[in-house]
Every structure is written in C-alpha cells, then in structure tokens.
Amino acid sequence: MQITKEMIDRINELAHKKKGEGLTEEEKLEQKALYKDYLAAIRGQVRSSLSSVKFVEDLSEEELKEELAKKNKQV
C-alpha cells in the first residue's frame, strides 16, 4: 500500500472532526482502517530502508573496497 495525499487529507479531516463534533460509527471504522493502512505503509518503507543497510564490519576486505569505490564514484 502506498501513502497518498488523499489518504493523509482524509486522516486529517477525520481527526479534526473527531476533536470537534465527534465521529459516527462508520467514520470511526474508516479512521481505524486508514490508520492501519498508513502504519503498514510506513512499516514497509522502514523495512525496505533497513534491508539495504550494510554493516562495514560484516564485509570482507574486497567487499569493503568495492563499497568505498562506489561511494567515491557518487561524490
């Protein structure tokens, strides 16, 4: 699931309404589903970012040289 502007707008809309006049049962269910989808998307993004992390101490000397060469090419 991807986080969209519409999703965030609707989450904010329901949050403001909850503080003001309150939510209907249907809106409460919608809000709960939106929060669930939003958090699942955030967790997916974090997992994706963390899966690409490499620990330098776990690399062999050759792998470390390759990583440093890649980094130097990017700069």
mmCIF file of N, CA, C and O in Angstrom:
data_model
loop_
_atom_site.group_PDB
_atom_site.id
_atom_site.type_symbol
_atom_site.label_atom_id
_atom_site.label_comp_id
_atom_site.label_asym_id
_atom_site.label_seq_id
_atom_site.Cartn_x
_atom_site.Cartn_y
_atom_site.Cartn_z
ATOM 1 N N MET A 1 0.845 -1.178 0.000
ATOM 2 C CA MET A 1 0.000 0.000 0.000
ATOM 3 C C MET A 1 0.892 1.244 0.000
ATOM 4 O O MET A 1 1.907 1.277 0.669
ATOM 5 N N GLN A 2 0.496 2.209 -0.743
ATOM 6 C CA GLN A 2 1.243 3.455 -0.841
ATOM 7 C C GLN A 2 0.449 4.570 -0.157
ATOM 8 O O GLN A 2 -0.775 4.608 -0.227
ATOM 9 N N ILE A 3 1.168 5.460 0.499
ATOM 10 C CA ILE A 3 0.531 6.593 1.156
ATOM 11 C C ILE A 3 0.268 7.668 0.108
ATOM 12 O O ILE A 3 1.175 8.080 -0.605
ATOM 13 N N THR A 4 -0.975 8.092 0.007
ATOM 14 C CA THR A 4 -1.336 9.121 -0.961
ATOM 15 C C THR A 4 -1.728 10.403 -0.234
ATOM 16 O O THR A 4 -2.039 10.389 0.965
ATOM 17 N N LYS A 5 -1.735 11.490 -0.976
ATOM 18 C CA LYS A 5 -2.155 12.766 -0.413
ATOM 19 C C LYS A 5 -3.614 12.688 0.037
ATOM 20 O O LYS A 5 -3.980 13.221 1.080
ATOM 21 N N GLU A 6 -4.427 11.996 -0.744
ATOM 22 C CA GLU A 6 -5.848 11.848 -0.401
ATOM 23 C C GLU A 6 -6.018 11.108 0.922
ATOM 24 O O GLU A 6 -6.871 11.456 1.739
ATOM 25 N N MET A 7 -5.189 10.082 1.127
ATOM 26 C CA MET A 7 -5.247 9.314 2.372
ATOM 27 C C MET A 7 -4.912 10.214 3.562
ATOM 28 O O MET A 7 -5.636 10.218 4.569
ATOM 29 N N ILE A 8 -3.843 10.970 3.440
ATOM 30 C CA ILE A 8 -3.431 11.856 4.534
ATOM 31 C C ILE A 8 -4.479 12.934 4.772
ATOM 32 O O ILE A 8 -4.818 13.246 5.925
ATOM 33 N N ASP A 9 -5.024 13.490 3.695
ATOM 34 C CA ASP A 9 -6.068 14.507 3.836
ATOM 35 C C ASP A 9 -7.282 13.954 4.578
ATOM 36 O O ASP A 9 -7.843 14.616 5.446
ATOM 37 N N ARG A 10 -7.675 12.726 4.228
ATOM 38 C CA ARG A 10 -8.841 12.120 4.880
ATOM 39 C C ARG A 10 -8.552 11.807 6.346
ATOM 40 O O ARG A 10 -9.414 12.023 7.208
ATOM 41 N N ILE A 11 -7.357 11.324 6.647
ATOM 42 C CA ILE A 11 -6.973 11.070 8.042
ATOM 43 C C ILE A 11 -7.060 12.355 8.839
ATOM 44 O O ILE A 11 -7.619 12.389 9.942
ATOM 45 N N ASN A 12 -6.528 13.444 8.285
ATOM 46 C CA ASN A 12 -6.564 14.739 8.975
ATOM 47 C C ASN A 12 -7.986 15.259 9.130
ATOM 48 O O ASN A 12 -8.345 15.794 10.183
ATOM 49 N N GLU A 13 -8.775 15.079 8.101
ATOM 50 C CA GLU A 13 -10.175 15.518 8.152
ATOM 51 C C GLU A 13 -10.926 14.802 9.276
ATOM 52 O O GLU A 13 -11.646 15.434 10.060
ATOM 53 N N LEU A 14 -10.749 13.501 9.353
ATOM 54 C CA LEU A 14 -11.429 12.730 10.397
ATOM 55 C C LEU A 14 -10.895 13.081 11.785
ATOM 56 O O LEU A 14 -11.668 13.139 12.755
ATOM 57 N N ALA A 15 -9.608 13.355 11.896
ATOM 58 C CA ALA A 15 -9.029 13.724 13.192
ATOM 59 C C ALA A 15 -9.607 15.052 13.678
ATOM 60 O O ALA A 15 -9.944 15.196 14.860
ATOM 61 N N HIS A 16 -9.743 16.019 12.769
ATOM 62 C CA HIS A 16 -10.313 17.317 13.152
ATOM 63 C C HIS A 16 -11.789 17.176 13.541
ATOM 64 O O HIS A 16 -12.241 17.798 14.506
ATOM 65 N N LYS A 17 -12.507 16.363 12.783
ATOM 66 C CA LYS A 17 -13.919 16.157 13.086
ATOM 67 C C LYS A 17 -14.081 15.452 14.430
ATOM 68 O O LYS A 17 -14.986 15.771 15.203
ATOM 69 N N LYS A 18 -13.183 14.515 14.723
ATOM 70 C CA LYS A 18 -13.243 13.787 15.992
ATOM 71 C C LYS A 18 -13.082 14.745 17.167
ATOM 72 O O LYS A 18 -13.778 14.630 18.178
ATOM 73 N N LYS A 19 -12.166 15.713 17.037
ATOM 74 C CA LYS A 19 -11.946 16.694 18.104
ATOM 75 C C LYS A 19 -13.131 17.642 18.246
ATOM 76 O O LYS A 19 -13.423 18.094 19.349
ATOM 77 N N GLY A 20 -13.772 17.954 17.142
ATOM 78 C CA GLY A 20 -14.873 18.899 17.156
ATOM 79 C C GLY A 20 -16.186 18.261 17.545
ATOM 80 O O GLY A 20 -16.560 18.183 18.708
ATOM 81 N N GLU A 21 -16.886 17.766 16.562
ATOM 82 C CA GLU A 21 -18.236 17.248 16.767
ATOM 83 C C GLU A 21 -18.298 15.755 17.054
ATOM 84 O O GLU A 21 -19.338 15.245 17.449
ATOM 85 N N GLY A 22 -17.196 15.044 16.820
ATOM 86 C CA GLY A 22 -17.183 13.603 17.025
ATOM 87 C C GLY A 22 -17.450 12.862 15.731
ATOM 88 O O GLY A 22 -17.846 13.447 14.730
ATOM 89 N N LEU A 23 -17.217 11.577 15.762
ATOM 90 C CA LEU A 23 -17.368 10.743 14.573
ATOM 91 C C LEU A 23 -18.529 9.773 14.716
ATOM 92 O O LEU A 23 -18.848 9.330 15.814
ATOM 93 N N THR A 24 -19.122 9.449 13.566
ATOM 94 C CA THR A 24 -20.141 8.406 13.555
ATOM 95 C C THR A 24 -19.418 7.057 13.639
ATOM 96 O O THR A 24 -18.198 6.975 13.479
ATOM 97 N N GLU A 25 -20.163 6.006 13.876
ATOM 98 C CA GLU A 25 -19.566 4.669 13.945
ATOM 99 C C GLU A 25 -18.889 4.315 12.628
ATOM 100 O O GLU A 25 -17.807 3.727 12.616
ATOM 101 N N GLU A 26 -19.513 4.687 11.520
ATOM 102 C CA GLU A 26 -18.937 4.418 10.202
ATOM 103 C C GLU A 26 -17.613 5.158 10.022
ATOM 104 O O GLU A 26 -16.637 4.608 9.500
ATOM 105 N N GLU A 27 -17.566 6.404 10.456
ATOM 106 C CA GLU A 27 -16.342 7.197 10.357
ATOM 107 C C GLU A 27 -15.243 6.641 11.269
ATOM 108 O O GLU A 27 -14.067 6.654 10.906
ATOM 109 N N LYS A 28 -15.629 6.145 12.436
ATOM 110 C CA LYS A 28 -14.652 5.542 13.346
ATOM 111 C C LYS A 28 -14.011 4.321 12.700
ATOM 112 O O LYS A 28 -12.793 4.123 12.797
ATOM 113 N N LEU A 29 -14.811 3.512 12.019
ATOM 114 C CA LEU A 29 -14.293 2.329 11.334
ATOM 115 C C LEU A 29 -13.377 2.736 10.178
ATOM 116 O O LEU A 29 -12.326 2.130 9.958
ATOM 117 N N GLU A 30 -13.797 3.776 9.444
ATOM 118 C CA GLU A 30 -12.978 4.276 8.338
ATOM 119 C C GLU A 30 -11.637 4.787 8.856
ATOM 120 O O GLU A 30 -10.581 4.500 8.292
ATOM 121 N N GLN A 31 -11.683 5.545 9.953
ATOM 122 C CA GLN A 31 -10.459 6.099 10.530
ATOM 123 C C GLN A 31 -9.526 4.971 10.977
ATOM 124 O O GLN A 31 -8.316 5.015 10.721
ATOM 125 N N LYS A 32 -10.087 3.965 11.607
ATOM 126 C CA LYS A 32 -9.282 2.834 12.069
ATOM 127 C C LYS A 32 -8.620 2.127 10.883
ATOM 128 O O LYS A 32 -7.432 1.788 10.938
ATOM 129 N N ALA A 33 -9.354 1.927 9.800
ATOM 130 C CA ALA A 33 -8.809 1.281 8.609
ATOM 131 C C ALA A 33 -7.722 2.142 7.962
ATOM 132 O O ALA A 33 -6.683 1.627 7.529
ATOM 133 N N LEU A 34 -7.943 3.452 7.908
ATOM 134 C CA LEU A 34 -6.945 4.355 7.338
ATOM 135 C C LEU A 34 -5.657 4.334 8.157
ATOM 136 O O LEU A 34 -4.554 4.289 7.593
ATOM 137 N N TYR A 35 -5.782 4.374 9.484
ATOM 138 C CA TYR A 35 -4.602 4.313 10.356
ATOM 139 C C TYR A 35 -3.840 3.004 10.134
ATOM 140 O O TYR A 35 -2.617 2.995 10.069
ATOM 141 N N LYS A 36 -4.582 1.910 10.015
ATOM 142 C CA LYS A 36 -3.959 0.607 9.827
ATOM 143 C C LYS A 36 -3.170 0.583 8.518
ATOM 144 O O LYS A 36 -2.023 0.137 8.485
ATOM 145 N N ASP A 37 -3.785 1.075 7.434
ATOM 146 C CA ASP A 37 -3.113 1.110 6.135
ATOM 147 C C ASP A 37 -1.905 2.042 6.162
ATOM 148 O O ASP A 37 -0.851 1.734 5.602
ATOM 149 N N TYR A 38 -2.054 3.191 6.805
ATOM 150 C CA TYR A 38 -0.974 4.176 6.896
ATOM 151 C C TYR A 38 0.232 3.585 7.634
ATOM 152 O O TYR A 38 1.362 3.665 7.163
ATOM 153 N N LEU A 39 -0.031 2.963 8.781
ATOM 154 C CA LEU A 39 1.058 2.369 9.560
ATOM 155 C C LEU A 39 1.719 1.206 8.823
ATOM 156 O O LEU A 39 2.932 1.041 8.886
ATOM 157 N N ALA A 40 0.938 0.425 8.101
ATOM 158 C CA ALA A 40 1.503 -0.675 7.322
ATOM 159 C C ALA A 40 2.428 -0.128 6.236
ATOM 160 O O ALA A 40 3.510 -0.693 5.993
ATOM 161 N N ALA A 41 2.044 0.965 5.609
ATOM 162 C CA ALA A 41 2.880 1.575 4.575
ATOM 163 C C ALA A 41 4.176 2.117 5.172
ATOM 164 O O ALA A 41 5.263 1.935 4.607
ATOM 165 N N ILE A 42 4.084 2.772 6.326
ATOM 166 C CA ILE A 42 5.275 3.303 6.993
ATOM 167 C C ILE A 42 6.208 2.155 7.384
ATOM 168 O O ILE A 42 7.420 2.224 7.161
ATOM 169 N N ARG A 43 5.656 1.106 7.950
ATOM 170 C CA ARG A 43 6.477 -0.047 8.336
ATOM 171 C C ARG A 43 7.174 -0.641 7.114
ATOM 172 O O ARG A 43 8.342 -1.031 7.177
ATOM 173 N N GLY A 44 6.466 -0.721 5.990
ATOM 174 C CA GLY A 44 7.057 -1.240 4.767
ATOM 175 C C GLY A 44 8.214 -0.386 4.291
ATOM 176 O O GLY A 44 9.245 -0.903 3.857
ATOM 177 N N GLN A 45 8.061 0.937 4.381
ATOM 178 C CA GLN A 45 9.129 1.840 3.970
ATOM 179 C C GLN A 45 10.354 1.681 4.870
ATOM 180 O O GLN A 45 11.493 1.670 4.394
ATOM 181 N N VAL A 46 10.120 1.547 6.163
ATOM 182 C CA VAL A 46 11.235 1.382 7.103
ATOM 183 C C VAL A 46 11.942 0.059 6.853
ATOM 184 O O VAL A 46 13.176 0.003 6.809
ATOM 185 N N ARG A 47 11.174 -1.011 6.669
ATOM 186 C CA ARG A 47 11.780 -2.321 6.391
ATOM 187 C C ARG A 47 12.608 -2.271 5.113
ATOM 188 O O ARG A 47 13.711 -2.822 5.050
ATOM 189 N N SER A 48 12.089 -1.614 4.097
ATOM 190 C CA SER A 48 12.800 -1.501 2.833
ATOM 191 C C SER A 48 14.113 -0.745 3.018
ATOM 192 O O SER A 48 15.156 -1.155 2.492
ATOM 193 N N SER A 49 14.065 0.336 3.767
ATOM 194 C CA SER A 49 15.285 1.117 4.020
ATOM 195 C C SER A 49 16.295 0.314 4.823
ATOM 196 O O SER A 49 17.488 0.306 4.498
ATOM 197 N N LEU A 50 15.829 -0.369 5.841
ATOM 198 C CA LEU A 50 16.742 -1.127 6.687
ATOM 199 C C LEU A 50 17.330 -2.348 5.978
ATOM 200 O O LEU A 50 18.456 -2.751 6.267
ATOM 201 N N SER A 51 16.599 -2.896 5.023
ATOM 202 C CA SER A 51 17.108 -4.079 4.329
ATOM 203 C C SER A 51 18.299 -3.745 3.435
ATOM 204 O O SER A 51 19.068 -4.636 3.072
ATOM 205 N N SER A 52 18.464 -2.473 3.092
ATOM 206 C CA SER A 52 19.593 -2.098 2.240
ATOM 207 C C SER A 52 20.808 -1.638 3.047
ATOM 208 O O SER A 52 21.842 -1.300 2.471
ATOM 209 N N VAL A 53 20.703 -1.662 4.368
ATOM 210 C CA VAL A 53 21.821 -1.258 5.227
ATOM 211 C C VAL A 53 22.864 -2.367 5.260
ATOM 212 O O VAL A 53 22.536 -3.544 5.402
ATOM 213 N N LYS A 54 24.121 -1.974 5.096
ATOM 214 C CA LYS A 54 25.218 -2.936 5.187
ATOM 215 C C LYS A 54 26.134 -2.494 6.323
ATOM 216 O O LYS A 54 26.471 -1.317 6.429
ATOM 217 N N PHE A 55 26.529 -3.445 7.132
ATOM 218 C CA PHE A 55 27.437 -3.155 8.225
ATOM 219 C C PHE A 55 28.859 -3.347 7.742
ATOM 220 O O PHE A 55 29.216 -4.403 7.214
ATOM 221 N N VAL A 56 29.674 -2.354 7.926
ATOM 222 C CA VAL A 56 31.040 -2.378 7.429
ATOM 223 C C VAL A 56 31.825 -3.526 8.044
ATOM 224 O O VAL A 56 32.574 -4.222 7.354
ATOM 225 N N GLU A 57 31.635 -3.797 9.311
ATOM 226 C CA GLU A 57 32.410 -4.853 9.957
ATOM 227 C C GLU A 57 32.039 -6.249 9.444
ATOM 228 O O GLU A 57 32.785 -7.197 9.635
ATOM 229 N N ASP A 58 30.893 -6.379 8.770
ATOM 230 C CA ASP A 58 30.480 -7.671 8.217
ATOM 231 C C ASP A 58 31.014 -7.908 6.804
ATOM 232 O O ASP A 58 30.874 -9.002 6.271
ATOM 233 N N LEU A 59 31.623 -6.900 6.202
ATOM 234 C CA LEU A 59 32.119 -7.021 4.837
ATOM 235 C C LEU A 59 33.554 -7.555 4.824
ATOM 236 O O LEU A 59 34.343 -7.246 5.708
ATOM 237 N N SER A 60 33.849 -8.311 3.784
ATOM 238 C CA SER A 60 35.236 -8.745 3.607
ATOM 239 C C SER A 60 36.043 -7.540 3.129
ATOM 240 O O SER A 60 35.487 -6.508 2.744
ATOM 241 N N GLU A 61 37.340 -7.677 3.123
ATOM 242 C CA GLU A 61 38.196 -6.570 2.697
ATOM 243 C C GLU A 61 37.907 -6.183 1.244
ATOM 244 O O GLU A 61 37.836 -4.999 0.902
ATOM 245 N N GLU A 62 37.671 -7.178 0.407
ATOM 246 C CA GLU A 62 37.372 -6.912 -1.000
ATOM 247 C C GLU A 62 36.030 -6.203 -1.156
ATOM 248 O O GLU A 62 35.907 -5.245 -1.917
ATOM 249 N N GLU A 63 35.018 -6.664 -0.421
ATOM 250 C CA GLU A 63 33.697 -6.027 -0.482
ATOM 251 C C GLU A 63 33.772 -4.591 0.020
ATOM 252 O O GLU A 63 33.128 -3.694 -0.532
ATOM 253 N N LEU A 64 34.561 -4.362 1.050
ATOM 254 C CA LEU A 64 34.730 -3.025 1.596
ATOM 255 C C LEU A 64 35.360 -2.095 0.562
ATOM 256 O O LEU A 64 34.917 -0.961 0.381
ATOM 257 N N LYS A 65 36.361 -2.578 -0.159
ATOM 258 C CA LYS A 65 36.989 -1.776 -1.207
ATOM 259 C C LYS A 65 35.987 -1.432 -2.302
ATOM 260 O O LYS A 65 35.963 -0.313 -2.808
ATOM 261 N N GLU A 66 35.154 -2.404 -2.680
ATOM 262 C CA GLU A 66 34.130 -2.168 -3.699
ATOM 263 C C GLU A 66 33.129 -1.103 -3.244
ATOM 264 O O GLU A 66 32.759 -0.217 -4.009
ATOM 265 N N GLU A 67 32.697 -1.190 -2.002
ATOM 266 C CA GLU A 67 31.748 -0.216 -1.466
ATOM 267 C C GLU A 67 32.355 1.188 -1.442
ATOM 268 O O GLU A 67 31.707 2.166 -1.792
ATOM 269 N N LEU A 68 33.613 1.285 -1.028
ATOM 270 C CA LEU A 68 34.279 2.578 -0.999
ATOM 271 C C LEU A 68 34.446 3.139 -2.415
ATOM 272 O O LEU A 68 34.280 4.348 -2.628
ATOM 273 N N ALA A 69 34.733 2.275 -3.377
ATOM 274 C CA ALA A 69 34.869 2.717 -4.764
ATOM 275 C C ALA A 69 33.540 3.244 -5.283
ATOM 276 O O ALA A 69 33.485 4.283 -5.953
ATOM 277 N N LYS A 70 32.445 2.551 -4.971
ATOM 278 C CA LYS A 70 31.114 3.021 -5.376
ATOM 279 C C LYS A 70 30.809 4.379 -4.775
ATOM 280 O O LYS A 70 30.292 5.267 -5.448
ATOM 281 N N LYS A 71 31.108 4.520 -3.491
ATOM 282 C CA LYS A 71 30.832 5.773 -2.789
ATOM 283 C C LYS A 71 31.628 6.920 -3.402
ATOM 284 O O LYS A 71 31.130 8.023 -3.571
ATOM 285 N N ASN A 72 32.899 6.664 -3.732
ATOM 286 C CA ASN A 72 33.742 7.695 -4.324
ATOM 287 C C ASN A 72 33.261 8.108 -5.703
ATOM 288 O O ASN A 72 33.388 9.254 -6.098
ATOM 289 N N LYS A 73 32.690 7.168 -6.457
ATOM 290 C CA LYS A 73 32.131 7.483 -7.788
ATOM 291 C C LYS A 73 30.913 8.389 -7.664
ATOM 292 O O LYS A 73 30.679 9.241 -8.507
ATOM 293 N N GLN A 74 30.133 8.229 -6.603
ATOM 294 C CA GLN A 74 28.921 9.023 -6.404
ATOM 295 C C GLN A 74 29.261 10.460 -6.043
ATOM 296 O O GLN A 74 28.525 11.366 -6.352
ATOM 297 N N VAL A 75 30.369 10.691 -5.381
ATOM 298 C CA VAL A 75 30.767 12.016 -4.935
ATOM 299 C C VAL A 75 31.382 12.766 -6.035
ATOM 300 O O VAL A 75 31.240 13.136 -6.999
#
